[in-house]
């Protein structure tokens, strides 16, 4: 008996708008981020930050800027800190222009840490100040495990997403901010994703559902204007059904029920939403 | 150690799915750490075969990456020598994975495909003395100017610069016409690159420092001048008597104790600190199932969109070494292959490598054990038709020091042979995890169980050695594994797990814990129940199968498939002539996770 399953989905024709994926100095998730976007329908270029600084590539040629995951500068001076400084000291004017336009910015894991250091989130009133921090996990070590996320707001990034199920892999992902900031984030509906249990009920800080101790189970937030998303978990690392932690069990259950096994995972919806925005 | 592996692998952006820990008090003097990587290269880029490299006379010798310091001097010899109070503290290198990540990014993604170099070698053991001399073989000569080598600090003697193993460095042969482009690229990626000499065709290895020649040696002599050493071996006396302990009437306590043993219980807290999902290729990870049990094999998709995956597994049986080193080698190879077969990798798509970590290798008896283990490797690998593609050794893992009372002590590791396996999974969608999945599924053990408990975890628990280490018939196993592989590729298998340390009862418990499902098991045969349940006979699997697939599965496996019972309920129940064990899976899980549960 062969397994019922749909074939590899045909890659959609990419939209005109392109994405710029930052690389260099220890960023390591640029390849899978590029694949995820391409599958969703957006072509991209992986650009070393030095090439942007040397004007060998221009941010203005792109509509989506991605800071992927990794260990930029080994996280040696605090996760994302040194890379954020390199951006601030060399690319700030280009970045401000980019943020003023109808463009999107996505930061995943180390990318979120870079965004937080740059103040691209939460960026109340487009003021780019460092108002949140991703501090060391409550457990004190890096942990790589799958988490369940649910959207905390209906916005361009989360539309149509019921849940995400993807890995976290970080040592510093414990979302922390002042009470006032948290209140503003909550009031302006900026919590994009929060950690939850498998049945989508809140994790309420309980390990391992909330893997790092983040306040209010926050896994990702948007900027106040909604154009920037930073999140710790890695949807790009679990694009396919067979990437999911529980796929062998799910496959066996579907087989017995005569249900077709899907090819893609639910995590692709995030990247499809980006494409939809530009469409 | 865990932190070191974590930082190294995680910062490199390389998934680290594999790993296990083995405990034995004899490792207290010189703990062994094995770490390995697997990479892929394109077969061809622009018509160039990428596995071919050849430095040419006239090429510049270029060193890239970290600078050279006093760390790592004699690192390789240190790791192969006994530890004693005179061992140098600077032998261990100071690592900085980001320095390597910077140059590996630019070399792999840019310089390689642009063809900017003719040859490349990593600076490992012996530093540039080895990397340059090895590459000099390709063109027949080299001329190195040590003054050019960038140093971490001044004050190093020329011999120190020549042999330091400071990490995160590569040596490349860059042709003169490509040098400007190469150096420009490195500079734009903030990678330090320095010309330290020239490859020549003079047949000599010449090293210069402060304007004078400090070394000028014939290359043939440098590589092949060491006379072959003759060593004597002596057969080891067989040791170990069988225990004189009756079988307990009920085995609940025993099973829980076995699950708590350090070599059997969960070490998940370590696996989780290693990033095994980077590059988006996670298929079967280090822990599997609802109940989170550590698997024997992992499967990772390396190329996005590919149907294929890479399976990795390992086998290690140091407890068998003093009793029967030949069979220890056989057990390692069999287990490394079997783990992959259980995940669905066909036996014909597997390759292995060896890591010998021996002790006192000037003692004829230790060398006799080494010879026996090497024969074991040869016989079993050739019978399986499984190629050895790499290997490594370290021969003096001994510690000489003093105890608290000031008396001299020597602590030697047990002869240790790690077999690692790699296999190509043809279809990751057909990969099989270890957890029991659906109530009502049939539980099989594949393969007979014999009274082979010498060196087993059970005998270790009893404090005895035993005399009969598991034997292996690789020809029969090869056929069995092909049958199981076929059954898996036809979708007949819901879960599969190799029976290894701790035997059948431990394997059944792990499959049940992983699935958070009970099992009702009836023990066949006439063996003593404790021997049947904890013997470490090789070649076996625990497999669960959907009832609809019963006939097809039994036809595929033939007499090797022994039906034990069914998945279901909340308890693992094992019955012989009477009930032997009846335990809630939750209690098994607690025992399995308790020992390191608070880490």
mmCIF file of N, CA, C and O in Angstrom, chain B residues 156-196:
data_model
loop_
_atom_site.group_PDB
_atom_site.id
_atom_site.type_symbol
_atom_site.label_atom_id
_atom_site.label_comp_id
_atom_site.label_asym_id
_atom_site.label_seq_id
_atom_site.Cartn_x
_atom_site.Cartn_y
_atom_site.Cartn_z
ATOM 1 N N UNK B 156 55.912 34.483 19.892
ATOM 2 C CA UNK B 156 55.825 33.047 19.636
ATOM 3 C C UNK B 156 57.063 32.579 18.885
ATOM 4 O O UNK B 156 57.527 33.225 17.946
ATOM 5 N N UNK B 157 57.569 31.423 19.286
ATOM 6 C CA UNK B 157 58.718 30.832 18.597
ATOM 7 C C UNK B 157 58.253 30.286 17.256
ATOM 8 O O UNK B 157 57.071 29.936 17.105
ATOM 9 N N UNK B 158 59.178 30.203 16.283
ATOM 10 C CA UNK B 158 58.754 29.723 14.953
ATOM 11 C C UNK B 158 58.114 28.338 14.988
ATOM 12 O O UNK B 158 57.130 28.097 14.284
ATOM 13 N N UNK B 159 58.637 27.435 15.799
ATOM 14 C CA UNK B 159 58.032 26.093 15.833
ATOM 15 C C UNK B 159 56.611 26.140 16.383
ATOM 16 O O UNK B 159 55.755 25.354 15.982
ATOM 17 N N UNK B 160 56.355 27.094 17.280
ATOM 18 C CA UNK B 160 55.006 27.216 17.833
ATOM 19 C C UNK B 160 54.017 27.699 16.763
ATOM 20 O O UNK B 160 52.894 27.220 16.663
ATOM 21 N N UNK B 161 54.471 28.677 15.972
ATOM 22 C CA UNK B 161 53.618 29.184 14.893
ATOM 23 C C UNK B 161 53.314 28.057 13.903
ATOM 24 O O UNK B 161 52.192 27.904 13.423
ATOM 25 N N UNK B 162 54.320 27.254 13.649
ATOM 26 C CA UNK B 162 54.230 26.183 12.638
ATOM 27 C C UNK B 162 53.249 25.086 13.050
ATOM 28 O O UNK B 162 52.532 24.560 12.219
ATOM 29 N N UNK B 163 53.176 24.784 14.331
ATOM 30 C CA UNK B 163 52.342 23.629 14.723
ATOM 31 C C UNK B 163 51.120 23.987 15.563
ATOM 32 O O UNK B 163 50.329 23.109 15.889
ATOM 33 N N UNK B 164 50.933 25.256 15.928
ATOM 34 C CA UNK B 164 49.788 25.606 16.768
ATOM 35 C C UNK B 164 48.477 25.204 16.104
ATOM 36 O O UNK B 164 48.314 25.342 14.891
ATOM 37 N N UNK B 165 47.571 24.695 16.921
ATOM 38 C CA UNK B 165 46.278 24.249 16.388
ATOM 39 C C UNK B 165 45.155 25.228 16.715
ATOM 40 O O UNK B 165 43.989 24.829 16.815
ATOM 41 N N UNK B 166 45.501 26.491 16.914
ATOM 42 C CA UNK B 166 44.459 27.509 17.118
ATOM 43 C C UNK B 166 43.376 27.318 16.062
ATOM 44 O O UNK B 166 43.678 27.116 14.886
ATOM 45 N N UNK B 167 42.134 27.412 16.505
ATOM 46 C CA UNK B 167 41.032 26.949 15.656
ATOM 47 C C UNK B 167 40.518 28.012 14.683
ATOM 48 O O UNK B 167 40.997 29.129 14.670
ATOM 49 N N UNK B 168 39.497 27.577 13.911
ATOM 50 C CA UNK B 168 38.797 28.448 12.966
ATOM 51 C C UNK B 168 39.727 28.989 11.898
ATOM 52 O O UNK B 168 39.751 30.178 11.599
ATOM 53 N N UNK B 169 40.547 28.102 11.330
ATOM 54 C CA UNK B 169 41.457 28.511 10.258
ATOM 55 C C UNK B 169 41.390 27.508 9.118
ATOM 56 O O UNK B 169 41.199 26.320 9.337
ATOM 57 N N UNK B 170 41.570 28.026 7.931
ATOM 58 C CA UNK B 170 41.665 27.190 6.737
ATOM 59 C C UNK B 170 42.909 27.599 5.974
ATOM 60 O O UNK B 170 43.330 28.758 6.026
ATOM 61 N N UNK B 171 43.467 26.654 5.229
ATOM 62 C CA UNK B 171 44.563 26.970 4.319
ATOM 63 C C UNK B 171 44.076 26.718 2.894
ATOM 64 O O UNK B 171 43.451 25.688 2.626
ATOM 65 N N UNK B 172 44.331 27.677 2.013
ATOM 66 C CA UNK B 172 43.878 27.551 0.634
ATOM 67 C C UNK B 172 45.041 27.758 -0.328
ATOM 68 O O UNK B 172 46.004 28.460 -0.002
ATOM 69 N N UNK B 173 44.919 27.141 -1.505
ATOM 70 C CA UNK B 173 45.856 27.386 -2.590
ATOM 71 C C UNK B 173 45.160 28.298 -3.588
ATOM 72 O O UNK B 173 44.203 27.889 -4.249
ATOM 73 N N UNK B 174 45.613 29.556 -3.658
ATOM 74 C CA UNK B 174 44.953 30.542 -4.527
ATOM 75 C C UNK B 174 45.884 30.893 -5.683
ATOM 76 O O UNK B 174 47.012 31.330 -5.459
ATOM 77 N N UNK B 175 45.426 30.678 -6.915
ATOM 78 C CA UNK B 175 46.293 30.988 -8.057
ATOM 79 C C UNK B 175 46.525 32.496 -8.152
ATOM 80 O O UNK B 175 45.644 33.283 -7.785
ATOM 81 N N UNK B 176 47.726 32.911 -8.647
ATOM 82 C CA UNK B 176 48.065 34.339 -8.649
ATOM 83 C C UNK B 176 47.011 35.209 -9.339
ATOM 84 O O UNK B 176 46.689 36.295 -8.859
ATOM 85 N N UNK B 177 46.425 34.707 -10.426
ATOM 86 C CA UNK B 177 45.480 35.544 -11.170
ATOM 87 C C UNK B 177 44.156 35.721 -10.435
ATOM 88 O O UNK B 177 43.353 36.587 -10.774
ATOM 89 N N UNK B 178 43.903 34.892 -9.414
ATOM 90 C CA UNK B 178 42.658 35.023 -8.653
ATOM 91 C C UNK B 178 42.873 35.696 -7.296
ATOM 92 O O UNK B 178 41.917 35.920 -6.562
ATOM 93 N N UNK B 179 44.127 35.978 -6.968
ATOM 94 C CA UNK B 179 44.432 36.440 -5.608
ATOM 95 C C UNK B 179 43.717 37.747 -5.269
ATOM 96 O O UNK B 179 43.126 37.879 -4.194
ATOM 97 N N UNK B 180 43.748 38.695 -6.196
ATOM 98 C CA UNK B 180 43.151 40.005 -5.912
ATOM 99 C C UNK B 180 41.656 39.847 -5.630
ATOM 100 O O UNK B 180 41.122 40.409 -4.662
ATOM 101 N N UNK B 181 40.969 39.051 -6.469
ATOM 102 C CA UNK B 181 39.530 38.858 -6.281
ATOM 103 C C UNK B 181 39.255 38.137 -4.964
ATOM 104 O O UNK B 181 38.320 38.477 -4.226
ATOM 105 N N UNK B 182 40.096 37.158 -4.654
ATOM 106 C CA UNK B 182 39.904 36.395 -3.421
ATOM 107 C C UNK B 182 40.086 37.286 -2.187
ATOM 108 O O UNK B 182 39.261 37.284 -1.282
ATOM 109 N N UNK B 183 41.179 38.057 -2.187
ATOM 110 C CA UNK B 183 41.467 38.894 -1.018
ATOM 111 C C UNK B 183 40.398 39.980 -0.862
ATOM 112 O O UNK B 183 39.990 40.308 0.255
ATOM 113 N N UNK B 184 39.923 40.515 -1.982
ATOM 114 C CA UNK B 184 38.880 41.540 -1.938
ATOM 115 C C UNK B 184 37.601 40.969 -1.325
ATOM 116 O O UNK B 184 36.973 41.586 -0.469
ATOM 117 N N UNK B 185 37.252 39.772 -1.759
ATOM 118 C CA UNK B 185 36.038 39.132 -1.245
ATOM 119 C C UNK B 185 36.150 38.891 0.262
ATOM 120 O O UNK B 185 35.220 39.182 1.022
ATOM 121 N N UNK B 186 37.295 38.376 0.683
ATOM 122 C CA UNK B 186 37.472 38.103 2.118
ATOM 123 C C UNK B 186 37.371 39.401 2.923
ATOM 124 O O UNK B 186 36.760 39.440 3.982
ATOM 125 N N UNK B 187 37.963 40.451 2.388
ATOM 126 C CA UNK B 187 37.946 41.721 3.106
ATOM 127 C C UNK B 187 36.512 42.229 3.251
ATOM 128 O O UNK B 187 36.122 42.733 4.295
ATOM 129 N N UNK B 188 35.719 42.067 2.175
ATOM 130 C CA UNK B 188 34.344 42.563 2.220
ATOM 131 C C UNK B 188 33.464 41.745 3.167
ATOM 132 O O UNK B 188 32.368 42.151 3.518
ATOM 133 N N UNK B 189 33.926 40.564 3.548
ATOM 134 C CA UNK B 189 33.166 39.737 4.495
ATOM 135 C C UNK B 189 33.811 39.743 5.883
ATOM 136 O O UNK B 189 33.520 38.888 6.718
ATOM 137 N N UNK B 190 34.713 40.686 6.100
ATOM 138 C CA UNK B 190 35.412 40.797 7.394
ATOM 139 C C UNK B 190 36.086 39.494 7.816
ATOM 140 O O UNK B 190 36.031 39.086 8.973
ATOM 141 N N UNK B 191 36.710 38.826 6.836
ATOM 142 C CA UNK B 191 37.454 37.606 7.132
ATOM 143 C C UNK B 191 38.931 37.906 6.901
ATOM 144 O O UNK B 191 39.312 38.369 5.825
ATOM 145 N N UNK B 192 39.747 37.667 7.916
ATOM 146 C CA UNK B 192 41.173 37.928 7.776
ATOM 147 C C UNK B 192 41.793 36.854 6.875
ATOM 148 O O UNK B 192 41.629 35.661 7.112
ATOM 149 N N UNK B 193 42.494 37.290 5.832
ATOM 150 C CA UNK B 193 43.147 36.363 4.911
ATOM 151 C C UNK B 193 44.567 36.863 4.660
ATOM 152 O O UNK B 193 44.772 38.055 4.460
ATOM 153 N N UNK B 194 45.526 35.941 4.716
ATOM 154 C CA UNK B 194 46.923 36.345 4.621
ATOM 155 C C UNK B 194 47.698 35.368 3.739
ATOM 156 O O UNK B 194 47.568 34.152 3.917
ATOM 157 N N UNK B 195 48.501 35.923 2.829
ATOM 158 C CA UNK B 195 49.401 35.071 2.049
ATOM 159 C C UNK B 195 50.590 34.727 2.938
ATOM 160 O O UNK B 195 51.270 35.609 3.459
ATOM 161 N N UNK B 196 50.813 33.430 3.152
ATOM 162 C CA UNK B 196 51.909 33.025 4.044
ATOM 163 C C UNK B 196 52.986 32.247 3.301
ATOM 164 O O UNK B 196 53.877 31.673 3.939
#
